[in-house]
Coordinates of C-alpha atoms and ligand atoms in Angstrom, one line a residue:
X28 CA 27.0 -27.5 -49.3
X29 CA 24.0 -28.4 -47.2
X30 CA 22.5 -30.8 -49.3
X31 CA 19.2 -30.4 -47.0
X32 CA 18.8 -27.1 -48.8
X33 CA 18.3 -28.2 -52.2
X34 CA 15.0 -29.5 -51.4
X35 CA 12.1 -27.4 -51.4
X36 CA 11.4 -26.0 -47.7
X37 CA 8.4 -25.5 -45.8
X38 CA 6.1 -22.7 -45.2
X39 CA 4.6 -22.6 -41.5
X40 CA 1.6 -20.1 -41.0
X41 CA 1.6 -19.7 -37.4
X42 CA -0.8 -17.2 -35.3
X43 CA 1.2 -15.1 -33.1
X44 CA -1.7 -14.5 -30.5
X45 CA -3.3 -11.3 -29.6
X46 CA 0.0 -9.4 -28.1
X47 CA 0.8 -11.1 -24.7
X48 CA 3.9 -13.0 -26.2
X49 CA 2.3 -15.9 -23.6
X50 CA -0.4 -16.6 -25.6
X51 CA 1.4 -18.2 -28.6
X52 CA 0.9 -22.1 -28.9
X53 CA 3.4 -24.7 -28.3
X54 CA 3.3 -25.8 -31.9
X55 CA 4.2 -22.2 -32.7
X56 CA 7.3 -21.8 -30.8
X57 CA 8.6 -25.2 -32.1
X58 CA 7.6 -23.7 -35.1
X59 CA 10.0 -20.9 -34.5
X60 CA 12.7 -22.2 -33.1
X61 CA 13.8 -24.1 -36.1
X62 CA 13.2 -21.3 -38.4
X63 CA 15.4 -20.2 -41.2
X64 CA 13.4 -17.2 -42.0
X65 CA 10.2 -15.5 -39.9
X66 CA 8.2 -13.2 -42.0
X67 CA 6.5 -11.2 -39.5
X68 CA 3.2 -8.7 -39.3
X69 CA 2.9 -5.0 -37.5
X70 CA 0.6 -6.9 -35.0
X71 CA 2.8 -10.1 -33.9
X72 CA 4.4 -9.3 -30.8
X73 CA 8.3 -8.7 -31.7
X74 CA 9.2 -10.1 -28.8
X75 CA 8.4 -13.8 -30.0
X76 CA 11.2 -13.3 -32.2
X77 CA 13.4 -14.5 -29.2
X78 CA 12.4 -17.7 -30.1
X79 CA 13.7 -18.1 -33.7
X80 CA 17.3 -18.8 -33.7
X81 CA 20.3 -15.6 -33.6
X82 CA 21.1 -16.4 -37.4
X83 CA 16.9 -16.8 -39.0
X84 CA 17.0 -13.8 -41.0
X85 CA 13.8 -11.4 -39.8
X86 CA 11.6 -9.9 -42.6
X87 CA 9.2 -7.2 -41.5
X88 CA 5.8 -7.3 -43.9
X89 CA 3.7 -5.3 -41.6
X90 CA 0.7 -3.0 -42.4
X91 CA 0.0 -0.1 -40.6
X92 CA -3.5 1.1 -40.2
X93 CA -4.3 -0.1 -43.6
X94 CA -1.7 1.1 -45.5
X95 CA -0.1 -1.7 -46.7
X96 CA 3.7 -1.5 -46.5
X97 CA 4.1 -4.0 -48.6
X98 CA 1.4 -5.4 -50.8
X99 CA -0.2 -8.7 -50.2
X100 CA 0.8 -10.1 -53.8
X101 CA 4.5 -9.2 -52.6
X102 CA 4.5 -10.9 -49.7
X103 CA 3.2 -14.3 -51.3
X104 CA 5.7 -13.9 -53.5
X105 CA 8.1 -13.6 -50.9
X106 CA 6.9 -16.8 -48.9
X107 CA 6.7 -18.7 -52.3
X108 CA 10.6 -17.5 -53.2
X109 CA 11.7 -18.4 -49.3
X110 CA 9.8 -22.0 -49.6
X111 CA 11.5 -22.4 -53.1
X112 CA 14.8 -22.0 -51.9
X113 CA 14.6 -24.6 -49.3
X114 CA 13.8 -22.7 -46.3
X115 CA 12.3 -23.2 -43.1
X116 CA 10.0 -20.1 -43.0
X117 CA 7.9 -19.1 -40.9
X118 CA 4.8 -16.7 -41.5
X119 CA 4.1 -15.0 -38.0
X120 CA 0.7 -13.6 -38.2
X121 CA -1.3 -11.7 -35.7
X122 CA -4.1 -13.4 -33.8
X123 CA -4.7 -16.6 -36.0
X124 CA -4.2 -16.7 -39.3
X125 CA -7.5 -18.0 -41.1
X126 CA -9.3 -14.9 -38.9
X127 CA -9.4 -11.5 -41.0
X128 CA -5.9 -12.4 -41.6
X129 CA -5.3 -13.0 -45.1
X130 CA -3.5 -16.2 -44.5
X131 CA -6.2 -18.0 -46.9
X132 CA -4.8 -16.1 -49.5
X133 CA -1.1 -16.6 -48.6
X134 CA -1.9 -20.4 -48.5
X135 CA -3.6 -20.4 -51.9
X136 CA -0.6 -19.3 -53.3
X137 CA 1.9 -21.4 -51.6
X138 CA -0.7 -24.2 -52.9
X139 CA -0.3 -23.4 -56.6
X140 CA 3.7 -23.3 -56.1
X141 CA 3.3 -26.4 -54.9
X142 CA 5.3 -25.7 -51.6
X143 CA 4.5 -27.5 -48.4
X144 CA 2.8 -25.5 -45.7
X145 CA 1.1 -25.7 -42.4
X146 CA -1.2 -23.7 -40.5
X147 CA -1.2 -23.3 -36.7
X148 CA -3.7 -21.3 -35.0
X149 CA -3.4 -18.9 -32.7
X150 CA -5.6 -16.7 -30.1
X151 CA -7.5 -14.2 -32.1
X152 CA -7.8 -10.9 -30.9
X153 CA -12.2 -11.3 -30.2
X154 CA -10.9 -13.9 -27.9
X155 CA -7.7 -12.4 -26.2
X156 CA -8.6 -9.2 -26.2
X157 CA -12.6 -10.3 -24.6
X158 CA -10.9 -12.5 -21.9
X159 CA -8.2 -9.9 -20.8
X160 CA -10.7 -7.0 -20.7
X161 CA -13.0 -9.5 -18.7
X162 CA -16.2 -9.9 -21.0
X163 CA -17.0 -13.5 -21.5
X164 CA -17.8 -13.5 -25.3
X165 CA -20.8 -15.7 -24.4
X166 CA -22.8 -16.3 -21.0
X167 CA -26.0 -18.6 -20.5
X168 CA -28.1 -15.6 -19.3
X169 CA -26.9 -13.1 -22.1
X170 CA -26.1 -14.7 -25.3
X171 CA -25.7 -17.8 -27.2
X172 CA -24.2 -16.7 -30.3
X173 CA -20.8 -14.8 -31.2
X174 CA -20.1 -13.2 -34.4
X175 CA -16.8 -12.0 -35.5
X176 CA -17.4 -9.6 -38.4
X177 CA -15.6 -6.7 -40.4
X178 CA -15.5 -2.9 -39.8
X179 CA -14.1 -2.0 -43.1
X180 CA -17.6 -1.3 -44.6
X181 CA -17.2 0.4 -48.4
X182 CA -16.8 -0.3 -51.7
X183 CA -15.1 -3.4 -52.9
X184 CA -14.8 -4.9 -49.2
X185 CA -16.2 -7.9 -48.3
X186 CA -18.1 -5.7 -45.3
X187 CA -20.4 -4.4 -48.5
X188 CA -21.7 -8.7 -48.2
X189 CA -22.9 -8.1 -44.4
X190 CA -26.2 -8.7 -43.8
X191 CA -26.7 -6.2 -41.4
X192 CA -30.6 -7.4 -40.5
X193 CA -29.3 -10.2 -39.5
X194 CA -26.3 -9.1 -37.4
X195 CA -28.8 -6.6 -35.8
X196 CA -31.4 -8.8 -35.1
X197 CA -31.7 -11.1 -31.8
X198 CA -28.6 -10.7 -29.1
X199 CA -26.0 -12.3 -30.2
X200 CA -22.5 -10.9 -29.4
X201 CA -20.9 -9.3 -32.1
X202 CA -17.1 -8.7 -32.6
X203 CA -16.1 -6.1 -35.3
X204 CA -12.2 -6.1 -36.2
X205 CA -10.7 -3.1 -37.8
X206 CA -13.9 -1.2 -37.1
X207 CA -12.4 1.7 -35.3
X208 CA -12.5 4.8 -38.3
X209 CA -15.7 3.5 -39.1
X210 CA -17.6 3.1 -35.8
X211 CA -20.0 5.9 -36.0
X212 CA -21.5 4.3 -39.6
X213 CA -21.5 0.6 -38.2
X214 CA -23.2 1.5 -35.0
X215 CA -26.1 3.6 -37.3
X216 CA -26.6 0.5 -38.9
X217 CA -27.2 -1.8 -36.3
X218 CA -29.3 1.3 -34.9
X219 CA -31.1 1.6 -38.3
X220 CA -31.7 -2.2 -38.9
X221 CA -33.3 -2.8 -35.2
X222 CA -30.7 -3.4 -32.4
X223 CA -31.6 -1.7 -29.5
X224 CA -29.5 1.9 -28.9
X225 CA -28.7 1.0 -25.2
X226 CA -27.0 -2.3 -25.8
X227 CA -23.6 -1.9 -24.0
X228 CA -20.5 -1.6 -25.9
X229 CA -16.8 -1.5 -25.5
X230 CA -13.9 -1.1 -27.2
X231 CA -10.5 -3.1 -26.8
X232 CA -7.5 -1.6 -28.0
X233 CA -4.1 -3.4 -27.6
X234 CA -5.9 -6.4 -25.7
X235 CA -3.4 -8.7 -23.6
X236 CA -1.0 -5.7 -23.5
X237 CA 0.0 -3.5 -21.0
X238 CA -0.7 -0.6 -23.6
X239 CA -4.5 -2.4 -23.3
X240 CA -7.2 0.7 -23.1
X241 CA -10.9 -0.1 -22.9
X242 CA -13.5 2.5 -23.3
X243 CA -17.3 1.4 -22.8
X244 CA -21.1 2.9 -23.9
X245 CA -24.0 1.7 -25.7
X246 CA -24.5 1.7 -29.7
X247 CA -26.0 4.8 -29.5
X248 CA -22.9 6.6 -28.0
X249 CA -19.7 4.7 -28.2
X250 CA -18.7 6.8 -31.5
X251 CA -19.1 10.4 -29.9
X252 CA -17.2 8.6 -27.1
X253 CA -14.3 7.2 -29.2
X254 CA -13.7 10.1 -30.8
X255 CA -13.7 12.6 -27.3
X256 CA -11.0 10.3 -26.2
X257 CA -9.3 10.3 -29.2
X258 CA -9.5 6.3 -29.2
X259 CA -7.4 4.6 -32.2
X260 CA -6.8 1.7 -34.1
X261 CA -5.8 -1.3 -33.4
X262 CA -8.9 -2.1 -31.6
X263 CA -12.0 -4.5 -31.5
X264 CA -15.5 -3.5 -31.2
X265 CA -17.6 -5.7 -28.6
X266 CA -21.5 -5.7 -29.0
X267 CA -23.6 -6.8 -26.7
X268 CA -25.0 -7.3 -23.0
X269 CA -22.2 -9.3 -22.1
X270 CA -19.9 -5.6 -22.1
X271 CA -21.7 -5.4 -18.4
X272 CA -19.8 -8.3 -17.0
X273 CA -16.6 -6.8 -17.1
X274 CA -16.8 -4.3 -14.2
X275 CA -17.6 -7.4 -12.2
X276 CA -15.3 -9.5 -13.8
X277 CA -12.2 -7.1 -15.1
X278 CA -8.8 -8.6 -13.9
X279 CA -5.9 -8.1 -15.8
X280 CA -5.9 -4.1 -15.7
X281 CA -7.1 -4.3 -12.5
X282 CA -4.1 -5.4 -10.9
X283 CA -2.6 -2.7 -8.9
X284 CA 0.7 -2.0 -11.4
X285 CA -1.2 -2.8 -14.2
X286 CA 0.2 0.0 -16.7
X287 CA 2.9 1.1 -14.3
X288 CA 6.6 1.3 -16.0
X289 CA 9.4 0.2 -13.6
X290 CA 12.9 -0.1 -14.5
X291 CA 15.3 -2.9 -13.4
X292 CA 18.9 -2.0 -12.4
X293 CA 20.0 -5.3 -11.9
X294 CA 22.6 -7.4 -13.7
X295 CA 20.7 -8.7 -16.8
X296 CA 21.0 -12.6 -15.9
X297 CA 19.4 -11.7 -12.5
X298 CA 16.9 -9.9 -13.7
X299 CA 14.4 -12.2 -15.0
X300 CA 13.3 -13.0 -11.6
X301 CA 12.1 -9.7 -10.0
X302 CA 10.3 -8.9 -13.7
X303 CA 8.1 -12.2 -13.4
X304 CA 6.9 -10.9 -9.8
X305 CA 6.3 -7.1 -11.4
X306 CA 5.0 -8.2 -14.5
X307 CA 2.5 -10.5 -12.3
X308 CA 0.8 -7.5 -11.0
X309 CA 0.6 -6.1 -14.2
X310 CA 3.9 -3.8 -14.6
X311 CA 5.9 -3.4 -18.1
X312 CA 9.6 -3.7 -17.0
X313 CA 12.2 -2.0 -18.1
X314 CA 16.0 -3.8 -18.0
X315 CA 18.6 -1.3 -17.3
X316 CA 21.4 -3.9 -15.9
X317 CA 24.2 -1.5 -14.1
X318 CA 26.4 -4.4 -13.3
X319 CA 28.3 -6.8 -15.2
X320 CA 29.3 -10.3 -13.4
X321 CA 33.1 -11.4 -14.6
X322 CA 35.4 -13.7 -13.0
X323 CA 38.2 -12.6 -10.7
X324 CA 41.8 -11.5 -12.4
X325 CA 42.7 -14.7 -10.1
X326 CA 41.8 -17.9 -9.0
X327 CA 44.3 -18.8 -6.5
X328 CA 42.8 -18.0 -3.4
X329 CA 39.5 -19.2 -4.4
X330 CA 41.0 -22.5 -5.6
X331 CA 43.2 -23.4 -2.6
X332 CA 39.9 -22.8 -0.3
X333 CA 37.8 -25.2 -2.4
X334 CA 40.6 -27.6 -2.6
X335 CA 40.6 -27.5 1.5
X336 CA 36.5 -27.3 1.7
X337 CA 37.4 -29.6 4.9
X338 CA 39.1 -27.4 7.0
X339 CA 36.5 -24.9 7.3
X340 CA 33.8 -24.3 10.7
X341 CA 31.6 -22.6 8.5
X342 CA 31.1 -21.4 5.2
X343 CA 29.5 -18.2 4.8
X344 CA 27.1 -16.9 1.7
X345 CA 25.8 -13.2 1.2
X346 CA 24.0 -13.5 -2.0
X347 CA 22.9 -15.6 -5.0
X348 CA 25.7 -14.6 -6.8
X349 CA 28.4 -15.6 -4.3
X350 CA 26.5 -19.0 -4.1
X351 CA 26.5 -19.9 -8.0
X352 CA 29.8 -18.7 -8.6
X353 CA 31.2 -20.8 -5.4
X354 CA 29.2 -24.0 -7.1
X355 CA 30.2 -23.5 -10.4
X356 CA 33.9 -23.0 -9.9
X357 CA 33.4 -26.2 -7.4
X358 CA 32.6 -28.3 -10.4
X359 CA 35.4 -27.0 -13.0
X360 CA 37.7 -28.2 -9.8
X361 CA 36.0 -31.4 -9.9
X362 CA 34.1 -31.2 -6.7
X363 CA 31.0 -31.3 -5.7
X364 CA 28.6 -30.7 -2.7
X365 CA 30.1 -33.3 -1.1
X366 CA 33.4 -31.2 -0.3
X367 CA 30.8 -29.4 2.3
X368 CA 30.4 -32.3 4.3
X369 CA 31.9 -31.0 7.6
X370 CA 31.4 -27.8 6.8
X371 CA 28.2 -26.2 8.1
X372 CA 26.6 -23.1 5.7
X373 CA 25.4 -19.6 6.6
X374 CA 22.8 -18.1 4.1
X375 CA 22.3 -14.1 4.7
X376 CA 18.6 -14.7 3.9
X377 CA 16.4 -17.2 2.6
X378 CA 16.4 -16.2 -0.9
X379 CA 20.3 -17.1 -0.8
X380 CA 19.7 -20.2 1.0
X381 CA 16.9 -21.4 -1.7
X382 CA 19.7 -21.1 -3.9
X383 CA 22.0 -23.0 -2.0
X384 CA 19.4 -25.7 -1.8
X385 CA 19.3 -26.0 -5.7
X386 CA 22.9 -27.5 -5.3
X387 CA 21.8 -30.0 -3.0
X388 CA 22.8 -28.1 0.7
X389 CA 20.2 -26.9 3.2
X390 CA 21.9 -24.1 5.0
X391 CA 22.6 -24.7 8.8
X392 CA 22.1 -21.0 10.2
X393 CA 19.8 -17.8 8.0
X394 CA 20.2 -14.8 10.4
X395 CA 16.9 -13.4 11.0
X396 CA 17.8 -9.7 9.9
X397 CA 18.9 -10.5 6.2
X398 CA 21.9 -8.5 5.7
X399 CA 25.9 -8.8 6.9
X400 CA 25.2 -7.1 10.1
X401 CA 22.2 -9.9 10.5
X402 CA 25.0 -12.6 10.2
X403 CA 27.3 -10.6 12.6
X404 CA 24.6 -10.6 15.1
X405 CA 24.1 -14.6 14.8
X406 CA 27.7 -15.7 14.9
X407 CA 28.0 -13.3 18.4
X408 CA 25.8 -16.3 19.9
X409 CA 28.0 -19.2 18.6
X410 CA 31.9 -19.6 20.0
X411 CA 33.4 -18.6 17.3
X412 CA 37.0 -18.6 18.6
X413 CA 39.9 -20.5 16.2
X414 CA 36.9 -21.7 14.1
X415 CA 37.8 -21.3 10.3
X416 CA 35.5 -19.5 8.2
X417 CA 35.3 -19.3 4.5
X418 CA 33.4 -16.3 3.1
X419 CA 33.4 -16.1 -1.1
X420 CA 32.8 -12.3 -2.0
X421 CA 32.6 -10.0 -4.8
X422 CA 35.7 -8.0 -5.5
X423 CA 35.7 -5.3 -3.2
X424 CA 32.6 -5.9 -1.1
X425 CA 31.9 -4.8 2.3
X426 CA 34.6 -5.9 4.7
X427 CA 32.4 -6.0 8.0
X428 CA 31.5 -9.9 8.2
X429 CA 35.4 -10.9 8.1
X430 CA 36.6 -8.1 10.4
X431 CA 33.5 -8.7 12.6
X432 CA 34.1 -12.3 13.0
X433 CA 37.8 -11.9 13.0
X434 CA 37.5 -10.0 16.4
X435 CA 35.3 -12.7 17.8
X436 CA 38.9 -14.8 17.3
X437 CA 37.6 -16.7 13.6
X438 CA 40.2 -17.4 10.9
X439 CA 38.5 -15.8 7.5
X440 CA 39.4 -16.2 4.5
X441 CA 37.4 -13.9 2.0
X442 CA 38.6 -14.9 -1.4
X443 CA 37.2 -12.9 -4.5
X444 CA 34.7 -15.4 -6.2
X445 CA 33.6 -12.7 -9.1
X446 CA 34.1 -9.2 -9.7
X447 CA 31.1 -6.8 -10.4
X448 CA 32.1 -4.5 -13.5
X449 CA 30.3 -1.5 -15.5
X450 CA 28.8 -2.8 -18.2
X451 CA 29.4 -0.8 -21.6
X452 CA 26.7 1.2 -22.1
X453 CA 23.0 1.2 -21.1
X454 CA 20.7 -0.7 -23.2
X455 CA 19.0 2.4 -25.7
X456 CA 15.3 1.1 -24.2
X457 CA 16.3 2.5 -21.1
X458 CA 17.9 5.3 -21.8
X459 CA 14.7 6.0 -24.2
X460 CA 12.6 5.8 -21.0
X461 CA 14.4 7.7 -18.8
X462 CA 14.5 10.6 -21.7
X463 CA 11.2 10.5 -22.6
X464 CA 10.5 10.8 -18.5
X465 CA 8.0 7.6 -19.4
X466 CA 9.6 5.7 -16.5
X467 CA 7.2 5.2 -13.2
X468 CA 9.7 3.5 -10.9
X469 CA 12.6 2.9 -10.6
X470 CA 14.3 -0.2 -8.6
X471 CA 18.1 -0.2 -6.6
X472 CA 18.8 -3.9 -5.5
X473 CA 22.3 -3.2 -3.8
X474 CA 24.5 -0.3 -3.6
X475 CA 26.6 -0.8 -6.8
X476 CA 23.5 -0.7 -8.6
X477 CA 23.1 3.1 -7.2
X478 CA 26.7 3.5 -8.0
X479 CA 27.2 2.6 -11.1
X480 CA 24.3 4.5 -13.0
X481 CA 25.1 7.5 -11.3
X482 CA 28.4 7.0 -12.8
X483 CA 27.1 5.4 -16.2
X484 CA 24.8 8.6 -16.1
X485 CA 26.3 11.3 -14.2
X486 CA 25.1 12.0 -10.8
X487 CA 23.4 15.7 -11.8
X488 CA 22.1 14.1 -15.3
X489 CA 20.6 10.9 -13.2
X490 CA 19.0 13.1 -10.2
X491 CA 17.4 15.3 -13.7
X492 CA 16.1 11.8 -15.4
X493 CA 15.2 10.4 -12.1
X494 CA 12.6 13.8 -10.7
X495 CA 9.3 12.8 -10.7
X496 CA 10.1 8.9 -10.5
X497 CA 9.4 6.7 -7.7
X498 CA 12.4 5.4 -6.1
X499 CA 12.4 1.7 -4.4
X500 CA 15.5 0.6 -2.5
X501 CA 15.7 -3.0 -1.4
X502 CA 17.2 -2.1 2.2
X503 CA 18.5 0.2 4.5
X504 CA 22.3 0.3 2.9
X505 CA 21.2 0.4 -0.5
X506 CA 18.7 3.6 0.6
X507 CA 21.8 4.5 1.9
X508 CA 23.7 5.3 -1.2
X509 CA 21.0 6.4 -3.0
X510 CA 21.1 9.0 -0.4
X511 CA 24.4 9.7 -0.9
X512 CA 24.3 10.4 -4.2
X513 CA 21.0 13.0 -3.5
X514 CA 17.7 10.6 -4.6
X515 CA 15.2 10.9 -2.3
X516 CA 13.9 6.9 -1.8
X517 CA 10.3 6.8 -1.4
X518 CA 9.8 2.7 -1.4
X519 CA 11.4 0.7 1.1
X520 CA 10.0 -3.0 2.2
X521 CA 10.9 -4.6 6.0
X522 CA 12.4 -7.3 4.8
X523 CA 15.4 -7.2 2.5
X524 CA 14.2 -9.3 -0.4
X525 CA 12.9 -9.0 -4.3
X526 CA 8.7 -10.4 -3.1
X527 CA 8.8 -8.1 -0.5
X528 CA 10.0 -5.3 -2.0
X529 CA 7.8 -6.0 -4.4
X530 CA 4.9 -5.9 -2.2
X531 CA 5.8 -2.4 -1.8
X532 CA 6.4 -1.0 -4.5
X533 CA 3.0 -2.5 -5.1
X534 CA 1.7 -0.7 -1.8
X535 CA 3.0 2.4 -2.9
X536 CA 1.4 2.8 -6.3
X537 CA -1.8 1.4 -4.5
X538 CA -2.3 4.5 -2.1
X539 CA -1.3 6.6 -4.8
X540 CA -4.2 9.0 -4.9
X541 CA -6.1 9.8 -8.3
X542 CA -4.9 5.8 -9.3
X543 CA -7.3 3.9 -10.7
Ligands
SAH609 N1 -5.6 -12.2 -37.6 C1 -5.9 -11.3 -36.6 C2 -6.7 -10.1 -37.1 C3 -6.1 -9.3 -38.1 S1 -7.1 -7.9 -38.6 C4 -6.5 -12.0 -35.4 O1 -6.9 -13.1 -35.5 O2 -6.7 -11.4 -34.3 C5 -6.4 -6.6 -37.6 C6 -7.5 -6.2 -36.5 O3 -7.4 -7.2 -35.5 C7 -7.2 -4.9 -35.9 O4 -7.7 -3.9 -36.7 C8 -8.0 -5.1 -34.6 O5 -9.4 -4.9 -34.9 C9 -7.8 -6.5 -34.3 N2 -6.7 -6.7 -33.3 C10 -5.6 -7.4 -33.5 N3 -4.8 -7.4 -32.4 C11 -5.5 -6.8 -31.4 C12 -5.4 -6.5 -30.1 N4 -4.3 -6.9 -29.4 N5 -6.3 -5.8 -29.4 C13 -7.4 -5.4 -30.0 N6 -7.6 -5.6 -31.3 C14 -6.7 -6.3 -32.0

């Protein structure tokens, strides 16, 4: 037993941000990450419950549009019988907890049960959603005042206490939360009680997102506006002269994939990499990893060329892959980057070789065409005759390097340093996407990736997902296959490598006409 446990726990009220799981504090993940239990809202961004350990058991307690799926009385109850039992718990509410977010009343009654808690702000959504839609909430020529007010105007709400003279008089900026269903009435009122009908206007909706939508006006017409474009909760409400600044100063859906979807066929622990550079520029990636990295059935021949490192001319390295797998089954031998000392290092291109410099070796030779028959051409300059060359692989990879050099008279040995498999199944997001035909792009990194999800998929029922949706190939081979198998590839960069293909896919969706 855990004596720990026996003690009364903890109860941590942490503001989730607006949506862009980046916008959390510090003191919030920590929060998290030591969490027994997270009690979550509709609005926290799900994806920040990475950060709470496998076993923390997550409780949903959202409310949807006002209907409450579980009443407030229940889920203080719920954080007072969590706290009581000991628990790390953490309350993850949207925005920041104190701001139209009940958490007052939450810590009230984790107060009178006497159980320890803590409060740790977070962005609200006036100020996430303003920054991200590029309206600066206040500006020395506009405004010197911001107020963050209520939409839910009726009986029994604390709206019925707003002084609307006030609110309407002078220029402050105003920021109405949950004021959406009632937009037309608040707008009359700030009409009716003296703000002028032409002050600008705009809604957020899903602000730091990439589902963000922002619709502008004035008071007088943002309500017919709204409800032409069918506009719908959850959304803020900005008021005020400072609404002009954003076509000047509008930046994050600006960005020219801003609210493009791309999916990512790569293995899922390479992945991260090209989604940071998408996501940069504003796309919402998709992983759909076609390929599954497990060791070789055996380790001999790998083994006996480490242990003989020594012996070796060169020692040739097509991808990132081959690189950490060569390192790491380096170390379990007990070597390290010193076994390359007289042994001088191809990279196929200088993503590879920045990966070989992160264990400590600059690469003597990076061909200038990235790709096998790149390296081919560079070792046709250098004698290569009786020199012995060591070239890791993956399990049944193109053959052309060794059999290239071995006809300019080189010894190779090609050991297999990992195998590429299927993986399982595809991950339901992606398969969701593709089904729902909600995908923009989709990415091929290397021929296997082609491969495998026509054979994951089916060629005839891929070609069917895949009409309509932009293909990008990293290189000439990998356009190759896709060929093969009947896509059409419309994206293709120069240069074989993830920031230049991602230049291009950028390119693409740029010229795209009727894209704004
Ligand atoms: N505590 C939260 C507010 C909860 S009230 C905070 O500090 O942000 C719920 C209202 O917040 C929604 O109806 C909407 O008006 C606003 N809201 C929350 N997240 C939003 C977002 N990402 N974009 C626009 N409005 C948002």
């Amino acid at each position: 037993m855990n004596c720990s446990k026996e003690h009364t726990g903890v109860v941590y009220l942490v503001g989730a941000g607006p949506g862009d799981p980046g916008l959390i504090t510090l003191r919030g993940v920590e929060c998290l990450r030591r969490a027994d239990v997270v009690v979550y809202d509709y609005l926290a961004n799900e994806q920040l419950l990475n950060h709470a350990p496998p076993a923390a058991e997550r409780i949903y307690a959202g409310k949807i549009g006002g209907r409450h799926n579980q009443d407030q009385e229940e889920i203080n109850a719920l954080l007072v019988e969590k706290g009581l039992s000991g628990k790390v718990v953490v309350r993850l509410k949207g925005g920041d907890p104190f701001v139209f977010g009940r958490g007052g009343e939450e810590c009230e009654a984790l107060q009178s049960a006497g159980i320890p808690f803590e409060v740790i702000p977070g962005v609200t959504a006036a100020v996430g959603a303003a920054a991200y839609a590029g309206i600066p909430l206040t500006h020395r020529d506009y405004t010197a005042s911001v107020t963050l007010v209520t939409g839910q105007v009726g009986k029994n709400k604390d709206a019925s206490s707003i002084d609307w003279k006030r609110l309407s008089l002078g220029n402050g900026t105003l920021v109405f939360y949950m004021g959406i269903t009632t937009l037309h009435r608040n707008m009359t009122r700030l009409i009716e009680n003296g703000r002028n009908p032409h002050t600008p206007v705009a809604l957020v909706r899903w602000g730091t997102t990439p589902e963000q939508q922002v619709l502008t006006g004035t008071i007088a017409d943002i309500a017919e506006r709204a409800a032409q474009a069918c506009f719908k909760p959850p959304a803020i409400t900005i008021v005020g002269e400072v609404v002009n600044l954003r076509e000047k100063l509008r930046w994050y859906d600006r960005r020219t994939l801003f609210g493009r979807r791309i999916l990512i066929t790569r293995a899922a622990d390479q992945a991260g990499e090209f989604s940071n550079l998408l996501t940069e520029r504003g796309a919402t990636t998709i992983e759909c990893p076609t390929i599954r990295l497990i060791d070789p059935c055996q380790w001999e021949p790998l083994d006996n060329a480490l242990r003989n490192l020594g012996s070796y001319g060169w020692l040739v390295l097509t991808s990132g892959n081959a690189v950490r797998c060569f390192f790491k089954r380096l170390q379990v031998l007990g070597l390290d980057a010193r076994a390359l000392a007289t042994c001088r290092v191809c990279a196929v291109g200088p993503k590879t070789a920045e990966v070989i410099r992160s264990f400590g070796i600059t690469s003597d030779l990076i061909p200038a065409d990235y790709k096998a028959e790149g390296v081919v051409a560079e070792f046709e300059r250098i004698p290569m005759n009786g020199v012995q060359v060591l070239f890791p692989k993956a399990d049944g990879a193109r053959d052309l390097v060794p059999r290239k050099l071995e006809q300019m008279g080189a010894r190779v040995d090609s050991p297999t340093t990992y195998c590429n498999i299927l993986p399982d199944k595809l991950p339901a997001e992606a398969l969701f996407a593709l089904e729902r035909r909600s995908v923009d792009c989709i990415t091929f990194t290397s021929s296997s990736t082609v491969q495998n999800l026509a054979n994951m998929l089916g060629t005839d029922r891929m070609l069917d997902m895949l009409k309509g949706v932009a293909v990008a190939s990293i290189g000439p081979i990998t356009s190759k296959t896709c060929r093969a198998v009947g896509l059409k590839v419309d994206i293709e960069p120069e240069e074989y490598t993830l920031t230049a293909l991602t230049d291009a896919i950028d390119a693409f969706f740029s010229n795209e006409a009727g894209y704004i």
